[in-house]
Amino acid sequence: MSVIDQGLVITGDVFGEDNVSVKGTVKGTVVLQKGDVHIEQIGFVEGGVFAENVVVHGEIHGNVTALTSLRVTATAKVYGNMKAAKIAIDDGAIFSGGIEIHEPEPFEVNIQDFKTLSEEEYEELRRWRLRNHLE
């Protein structure tokens, strides 16, 4: 699991295939082709989130899409639309937005290596994010 640790601020998009734990701040979209995203209680994302599974303990200002399941815990604050096949919102969570419960559009970009994104691959990701309302 990759960790965006407390005190770290990432300005820009995060792409990959591994699981990610956000304890710091991401000002951009988090897109994981096959991984899970955990927004820890001290974590903050200002942008969209897309992953296989998403668990939110912290704060998100943006739309959240989970292919399988999305859990919003009692300490979470989500300001944006949520879409997943399964959604659980614990008592005490703060949520402002819409909810869609169905299987979202799968991740359909053909990128083999996220470490060396070309301009063309990045543009393909941007178009996919727009189609899925992650921007």
mmCIF file with all atom_site columns, C-alpha atoms in Angstrom:
data_model
loop_
_atom_site.group_PDB
_atom_site.id
_atom_site.type_symbol
_atom_site.label_atom_id
_atom_site.label_alt_id
_atom_site.label_comp_id
_atom_site.label_asym_id
_atom_site.label_entity_id
_atom_site.label_seq_id
_atom_site.pdbx_PDB_ins_code
_atom_site.Cartn_x
_atom_site.Cartn_y
_atom_site.Cartn_z
_atom_site.occupancy
_atom_site.B_iso_or_equiv
_atom_site.pdbx_formal_charge
_atom_site.auth_seq_id
_atom_site.auth_comp_id
_atom_site.auth_asym_id
_atom_site.auth_atom_id
_atom_site.pdbx_PDB_model_num
ATOM 1   C CA . MET A 1 1   ? 0.000   0.000  0.000   1.00 0.00 ? 1   MET A CA 1
ATOM 2   C CA . SER A 1 2   ? 1.264   3.458  -0.912  1.00 0.00 ? 2   SER A CA 1
ATOM 3   C CA . VAL A 1 3   ? 0.861   6.185  1.706   1.00 0.00 ? 3   VAL A CA 1
ATOM 4   C CA . ILE A 1 4   ? 0.427   9.909  1.205   1.00 0.00 ? 4   ILE A CA 1
ATOM 5   C CA . ASP A 1 5   ? 1.544   10.774 4.709   1.00 0.00 ? 5   ASP A CA 1
ATOM 6   C CA . GLN A 1 6   ? 0.487   13.520 7.091   1.00 0.00 ? 6   GLN A CA 1
ATOM 7   C CA . GLY A 1 7   ? 2.151   16.832 6.266   1.00 0.00 ? 7   GLY A CA 1
ATOM 8   C CA . LEU A 1 8   ? 2.522   15.940 2.577   1.00 0.00 ? 8   LEU A CA 1
ATOM 9   C CA . VAL A 1 9   ? 0.551   18.002 0.036   1.00 0.00 ? 9   VAL A CA 1
ATOM 10  C CA . ILE A 1 10  ? 0.247   16.704 -3.518  1.00 0.00 ? 10  ILE A CA 1
ATOM 11  C CA . THR A 1 11  ? -0.974  19.209 -6.076  1.00 0.00 ? 11  THR A CA 1
ATOM 12  C CA . GLY A 1 12  ? -1.934  17.218 -9.161  1.00 0.00 ? 12  GLY A CA 1
ATOM 13  C CA . ASP A 1 13  ? -3.539  13.934 -10.047 1.00 0.00 ? 13  ASP A CA 1
ATOM 14  C CA . VAL A 1 14  ? -2.620  10.565 -8.537  1.00 0.00 ? 14  VAL A CA 1
ATOM 15  C CA . PHE A 1 15  ? -2.887  7.541  -10.859 1.00 0.00 ? 15  PHE A CA 1
ATOM 16  C CA . GLY A 1 16  ? -1.943  3.919  -10.317 1.00 0.00 ? 16  GLY A CA 1
ATOM 17  C CA . GLU A 1 17  ? -2.927  0.339  -9.667  1.00 0.00 ? 17  GLU A CA 1
ATOM 18  C CA . ASP A 1 18  ? -1.858  -0.157 -6.031  1.00 0.00 ? 18  ASP A CA 1
ATOM 19  C CA . ASN A 1 19  ? -3.833  0.587  -2.862  1.00 0.00 ? 19  ASN A CA 1
ATOM 20  C CA . VAL A 1 20  ? -3.425  4.124  -1.490  1.00 0.00 ? 20  VAL A CA 1
ATOM 21  C CA . SER A 1 21  ? -3.855  5.516  2.015   1.00 0.00 ? 21  SER A CA 1
ATOM 22  C CA . VAL A 1 22  ? -4.268  9.290  2.208   1.00 0.00 ? 22  VAL A CA 1
ATOM 23  C CA . LYS A 1 23  ? -3.175  10.804 5.518   1.00 0.00 ? 23  LYS A CA 1
ATOM 24  C CA . GLY A 1 24  ? -2.054  14.108 3.971   1.00 0.00 ? 24  GLY A CA 1
ATOM 25  C CA . THR A 1 25  ? -3.638  16.339 1.327   1.00 0.00 ? 25  THR A CA 1
ATOM 26  C CA . VAL A 1 26  ? -4.289  15.703 -2.359  1.00 0.00 ? 26  VAL A CA 1
ATOM 27  C CA . LYS A 1 27  ? -5.406  18.655 -4.478  1.00 0.00 ? 27  LYS A CA 1
ATOM 28  C CA . GLY A 1 28  ? -6.347  16.684 -7.575  1.00 0.00 ? 28  GLY A CA 1
ATOM 29  C CA . THR A 1 29  ? -8.035  13.493 -8.691  1.00 0.00 ? 29  THR A CA 1
ATOM 30  C CA . VAL A 1 30  ? -7.113  10.081 -7.254  1.00 0.00 ? 30  VAL A CA 1
ATOM 31  C CA . VAL A 1 31  ? -7.674  7.308  -9.828  1.00 0.00 ? 31  VAL A CA 1
ATOM 32  C CA . LEU A 1 32  ? -6.683  3.706  -9.146  1.00 0.00 ? 32  LEU A CA 1
ATOM 33  C CA . GLN A 1 33  ? -7.198  1.202  -11.913 1.00 0.00 ? 33  GLN A CA 1
ATOM 34  C CA . LYS A 1 34  ? -7.453  -1.841 -9.609  1.00 0.00 ? 34  LYS A CA 1
ATOM 35  C CA . GLY A 1 35  ? -6.645  -0.606 -6.099  1.00 0.00 ? 35  GLY A CA 1
ATOM 36  C CA . ASP A 1 36  ? -8.504  0.672  -3.070  1.00 0.00 ? 36  ASP A CA 1
ATOM 37  C CA . VAL A 1 37  ? -8.398  4.174  -1.573  1.00 0.00 ? 37  VAL A CA 1
ATOM 38  C CA . HIS A 1 38  ? -8.512  4.851  2.167   1.00 0.00 ? 38  HIS A CA 1
ATOM 39  C CA . ILE A 1 39  ? -8.917  8.471  3.181   1.00 0.00 ? 39  ILE A CA 1
ATOM 40  C CA . GLU A 1 40  ? -7.742  8.420  6.784   1.00 0.00 ? 40  GLU A CA 1
ATOM 41  C CA . GLN A 1 41  ? -9.276  10.672 9.452   1.00 0.00 ? 41  GLN A CA 1
ATOM 42  C CA . ILE A 1 42  ? -6.520  13.277 8.980   1.00 0.00 ? 42  ILE A CA 1
ATOM 43  C CA . GLY A 1 43  ? -6.655  12.927 5.162   1.00 0.00 ? 43  GLY A CA 1
ATOM 44  C CA . PHE A 1 44  ? -8.109  15.498 2.775   1.00 0.00 ? 44  PHE A CA 1
ATOM 45  C CA . VAL A 1 45  ? -8.826  15.249 -0.963  1.00 0.00 ? 45  VAL A CA 1
ATOM 46  C CA . GLU A 1 46  ? -9.883  18.255 -3.004  1.00 0.00 ? 46  GLU A CA 1
ATOM 47  C CA . GLY A 1 47  ? -10.917 16.477 -6.181  1.00 0.00 ? 47  GLY A CA 1
ATOM 48  C CA . GLY A 1 48  ? -12.524 13.280 -7.376  1.00 0.00 ? 48  GLY A CA 1
ATOM 49  C CA . VAL A 1 49  ? -11.768 9.735  -6.226  1.00 0.00 ? 49  VAL A CA 1
ATOM 50  C CA . PHE A 1 50  ? -12.149 6.575  -8.335  1.00 0.00 ? 50  PHE A CA 1
ATOM 51  C CA . ALA A 1 51  ? -11.128 3.102  -7.170  1.00 0.00 ? 51  ALA A CA 1
ATOM 52  C CA . GLU A 1 52  ? -12.258 -0.483 -6.737  1.00 0.00 ? 52  GLU A CA 1
ATOM 53  C CA . ASN A 1 53  ? -13.210 0.172  -3.092  1.00 0.00 ? 53  ASN A CA 1
ATOM 54  C CA . VAL A 1 54  ? -13.190 3.450  -1.162  1.00 0.00 ? 54  VAL A CA 1
ATOM 55  C CA . VAL A 1 55  ? -13.262 3.961  2.610   1.00 0.00 ? 55  VAL A CA 1
ATOM 56  C CA . VAL A 1 56  ? -13.566 7.528  3.879   1.00 0.00 ? 56  VAL A CA 1
ATOM 57  C CA . HIS A 1 57  ? -12.653 8.505  7.443   1.00 0.00 ? 57  HIS A CA 1
ATOM 58  C CA . GLY A 1 58  ? -11.445 12.007 6.490   1.00 0.00 ? 58  GLY A CA 1
ATOM 59  C CA . GLU A 1 59  ? -12.694 14.683 4.092   1.00 0.00 ? 59  GLU A CA 1
ATOM 60  C CA . ILE A 1 60  ? -13.367 14.759 0.339   1.00 0.00 ? 60  ILE A CA 1
ATOM 61  C CA . HIS A 1 61  ? -14.493 17.750 -1.733  1.00 0.00 ? 61  HIS A CA 1
ATOM 62  C CA . GLY A 1 62  ? -15.331 16.058 -5.026  1.00 0.00 ? 62  GLY A CA 1
ATOM 63  C CA . ASN A 1 63  ? -17.211 13.160 -6.569  1.00 0.00 ? 63  ASN A CA 1
ATOM 64  C CA . VAL A 1 64  ? -16.435 9.629  -5.368  1.00 0.00 ? 64  VAL A CA 1
ATOM 65  C CA . THR A 1 65  ? -16.842 6.516  -7.528  1.00 0.00 ? 65  THR A CA 1
ATOM 66  C CA . ALA A 1 66  ? -16.189 2.980  -6.301  1.00 0.00 ? 66  ALA A CA 1
ATOM 67  C CA . LEU A 1 67  ? -16.567 0.027  -8.645  1.00 0.00 ? 67  LEU A CA 1
ATOM 68  C CA . THR A 1 68  ? -17.444 -2.331 -5.787  1.00 0.00 ? 68  THR A CA 1
ATOM 69  C CA . SER A 1 69  ? -18.042 -0.610 -2.446  1.00 0.00 ? 69  SER A CA 1
ATOM 70  C CA . LEU A 1 70  ? -17.923 2.779  -0.776  1.00 0.00 ? 70  LEU A CA 1
ATOM 71  C CA . ARG A 1 71  ? -17.962 3.231  3.000   1.00 0.00 ? 71  ARG A CA 1
ATOM 72  C CA . VAL A 1 72  ? -18.355 6.645  4.621   1.00 0.00 ? 72  VAL A CA 1
ATOM 73  C CA . THR A 1 73  ? -17.517 6.329  8.319   1.00 0.00 ? 73  THR A CA 1
ATOM 74  C CA . ALA A 1 74  ? -18.783 8.392  11.265  1.00 0.00 ? 74  ALA A CA 1
ATOM 75  C CA . THR A 1 75  ? -15.776 10.762 11.109  1.00 0.00 ? 75  THR A CA 1
ATOM 76  C CA . ALA A 1 76  ? -16.058 11.391 7.353   1.00 0.00 ? 76  ALA A CA 1
ATOM 77  C CA . LYS A 1 77  ? -17.108 14.516 5.475   1.00 0.00 ? 77  LYS A CA 1
ATOM 78  C CA . VAL A 1 78  ? -17.991 14.099 1.794   1.00 0.00 ? 78  VAL A CA 1
ATOM 79  C CA . TYR A 1 79  ? -19.041 17.097 -0.307  1.00 0.00 ? 79  TYR A CA 1
ATOM 80  C CA . GLY A 1 80  ? -19.834 15.675 -3.729  1.00 0.00 ? 80  GLY A CA 1
ATOM 81  C CA . ASN A 1 81  ? -21.757 12.941 -5.505  1.00 0.00 ? 81  ASN A CA 1
ATOM 82  C CA . MET A 1 82  ? -21.169 9.281  -4.671  1.00 0.00 ? 82  MET A CA 1
ATOM 83  C CA . LYS A 1 83  ? -21.549 6.339  -7.039  1.00 0.00 ? 83  LYS A CA 1
ATOM 84  C CA . ALA A 1 84  ? -20.962 2.647  -6.244  1.00 0.00 ? 84  ALA A CA 1
ATOM 85  C CA . ALA A 1 85  ? -22.533 -0.799 -6.417  1.00 0.00 ? 85  ALA A CA 1
ATOM 86  C CA . LYS A 1 86  ? -22.710 -0.774 -2.575  1.00 0.00 ? 86  LYS A CA 1
ATOM 87  C CA . ILE A 1 87  ? -22.706 2.315  -0.354  1.00 0.00 ? 87  ILE A CA 1
ATOM 88  C CA . ALA A 1 88  ? -22.649 2.442  3.449   1.00 0.00 ? 88  ALA A CA 1
ATOM 89  C CA . ILE A 1 89  ? -22.883 5.701  5.392   1.00 0.00 ? 89  ILE A CA 1
ATOM 90  C CA . ASP A 1 90  ? -22.310 5.471  9.145   1.00 0.00 ? 90  ASP A CA 1
ATOM 91  C CA . ASP A 1 91  ? -24.218 7.550  11.700  1.00 0.00 ? 91  ASP A CA 1
ATOM 92  C CA . GLY A 1 92  ? -22.417 10.822 12.302  1.00 0.00 ? 92  GLY A CA 1
ATOM 93  C CA . ALA A 1 93  ? -20.964 11.143 8.798   1.00 0.00 ? 93  ALA A CA 1
ATOM 94  C CA . ILE A 1 94  ? -21.440 14.460 7.003   1.00 0.00 ? 94  ILE A CA 1
ATOM 95  C CA . PHE A 1 95  ? -22.531 14.163 3.382   1.00 0.00 ? 95  PHE A CA 1
ATOM 96  C CA . SER A 1 96  ? -23.736 16.724 0.860   1.00 0.00 ? 96  SER A CA 1
ATOM 97  C CA . GLY A 1 97  ? -24.438 15.534 -2.680  1.00 0.00 ? 97  GLY A CA 1
ATOM 98  C CA . GLY A 1 98  ? -26.231 12.887 -4.680  1.00 0.00 ? 98  GLY A CA 1
ATOM 99  C CA . ILE A 1 99  ? -26.048 9.094  -4.490  1.00 0.00 ? 99  ILE A CA 1
ATOM 100 C CA . GLU A 1 100 ? -26.194 6.559  -7.321  1.00 0.00 ? 100 GLU A CA 1
ATOM 101 C CA . ILE A 1 101 ? -26.223 2.900  -6.401  1.00 0.00 ? 101 ILE A CA 1
ATOM 102 C CA . HIS A 1 102 ? -25.272 0.823  -9.422  1.00 0.00 ? 102 HIS A CA 1
ATOM 103 C CA . GLU A 1 103 ? -22.120 -0.466 -11.048 1.00 0.00 ? 103 GLU A CA 1
ATOM 104 C CA . PRO A 1 104 ? -20.175 2.523  -12.412 1.00 0.00 ? 104 PRO A CA 1
ATOM 105 C CA . GLU A 1 105 ? -18.441 2.600  -15.776 1.00 0.00 ? 105 GLU A CA 1
ATOM 106 C CA . PRO A 1 106 ? -15.226 0.568  -15.442 1.00 0.00 ? 106 PRO A CA 1
ATOM 107 C CA . PHE A 1 107 ? -11.788 2.063  -15.852 1.00 0.00 ? 107 PHE A CA 1
ATOM 108 C CA . GLU A 1 108 ? -11.308 1.769  -19.611 1.00 0.00 ? 108 GLU A CA 1
ATOM 109 C CA . VAL A 1 109 ? -7.988  3.331  -20.470 1.00 0.00 ? 109 VAL A CA 1
ATOM 110 C CA . ASN A 1 110 ? -5.201  1.145  -21.816 1.00 0.00 ? 110 ASN A CA 1
ATOM 111 C CA . ILE A 1 111 ? -2.216  2.374  -19.854 1.00 0.00 ? 111 ILE A CA 1
ATOM 112 C CA . GLN A 1 112 ? 0.399   -0.242 -19.125 1.00 0.00 ? 112 GLN A CA 1
ATOM 113 C CA . ASP A 1 113 ? 2.764   1.779  -16.953 1.00 0.00 ? 113 ASP A CA 1
ATOM 114 C CA . PHE A 1 114 ? 1.524   4.696  -14.861 1.00 0.00 ? 114 PHE A CA 1
ATOM 115 C CA . LYS A 1 115 ? 5.118   5.623  -13.997 1.00 0.00 ? 115 LYS A CA 1
ATOM 116 C CA . THR A 1 116 ? 5.808   6.911  -17.514 1.00 0.00 ? 116 THR A CA 1
ATOM 117 C CA . LEU A 1 117 ? 2.599   8.572  -18.715 1.00 0.00 ? 117 LEU A CA 1
ATOM 118 C CA . SER A 1 118 ? 2.843   10.176 -22.127 1.00 0.00 ? 118 SER A CA 1
ATOM 119 C CA . GLU A 1 119 ? 0.960   13.359 -23.051 1.00 0.00 ? 119 GLU A CA 1
ATOM 120 C CA . GLU A 1 120 ? -1.466  11.239 -25.089 1.00 0.00 ? 120 GLU A CA 1
ATOM 121 C CA . GLU A 1 121 ? -2.129  8.832  -22.185 1.00 0.00 ? 121 GLU A CA 1
ATOM 122 C CA . TYR A 1 122 ? -2.632  11.728 -19.776 1.00 0.00 ? 122 TYR A CA 1
ATOM 123 C CA . GLU A 1 123 ? -5.140  13.300 -22.193 1.00 0.00 ? 123 GLU A CA 1
ATOM 124 C CA . GLU A 1 124 ? -6.975  9.952  -22.426 1.00 0.00 ? 124 GLU A CA 1
ATOM 125 C CA . LEU A 1 125 ? -7.203  9.873  -18.603 1.00 0.00 ? 125 LEU A CA 1
ATOM 126 C CA . ARG A 1 126 ? -8.468  13.462 -18.539 1.00 0.00 ? 126 ARG A CA 1
ATOM 127 C CA . ARG A 1 127 ? -11.246 12.628 -21.014 1.00 0.00 ? 127 ARG A CA 1
ATOM 128 C CA . TRP A 1 128 ? -12.205 9.537  -18.971 1.00 0.00 ? 128 TRP A CA 1
ATOM 129 C CA . ARG A 1 129 ? -12.327 11.634 -15.764 1.00 0.00 ? 129 ARG A CA 1
ATOM 130 C CA . LEU A 1 130 ? -14.616 14.151 -17.459 1.00 0.00 ? 130 LEU A CA 1
ATOM 131 C CA . ARG A 1 131 ? -16.968 11.385 -18.668 1.00 0.00 ? 131 ARG A CA 1
ATOM 132 C CA . ASN A 1 132 ? -17.145 10.052 -15.111 1.00 0.00 ? 132 ASN A CA 1
ATOM 133 C CA . HIS A 1 133 ? -17.624 13.503 -13.520 1.00 0.00 ? 133 HIS A CA 1
ATOM 134 C CA . LEU A 1 134 ? -14.421 13.301 -11.495 1.00 0.00 ? 134 LEU A CA 1
ATOM 135 C CA . GLU A 1 135 ? -13.376 16.858 -12.389 1.00 0.00 ? 135 GLU A CA 1
#
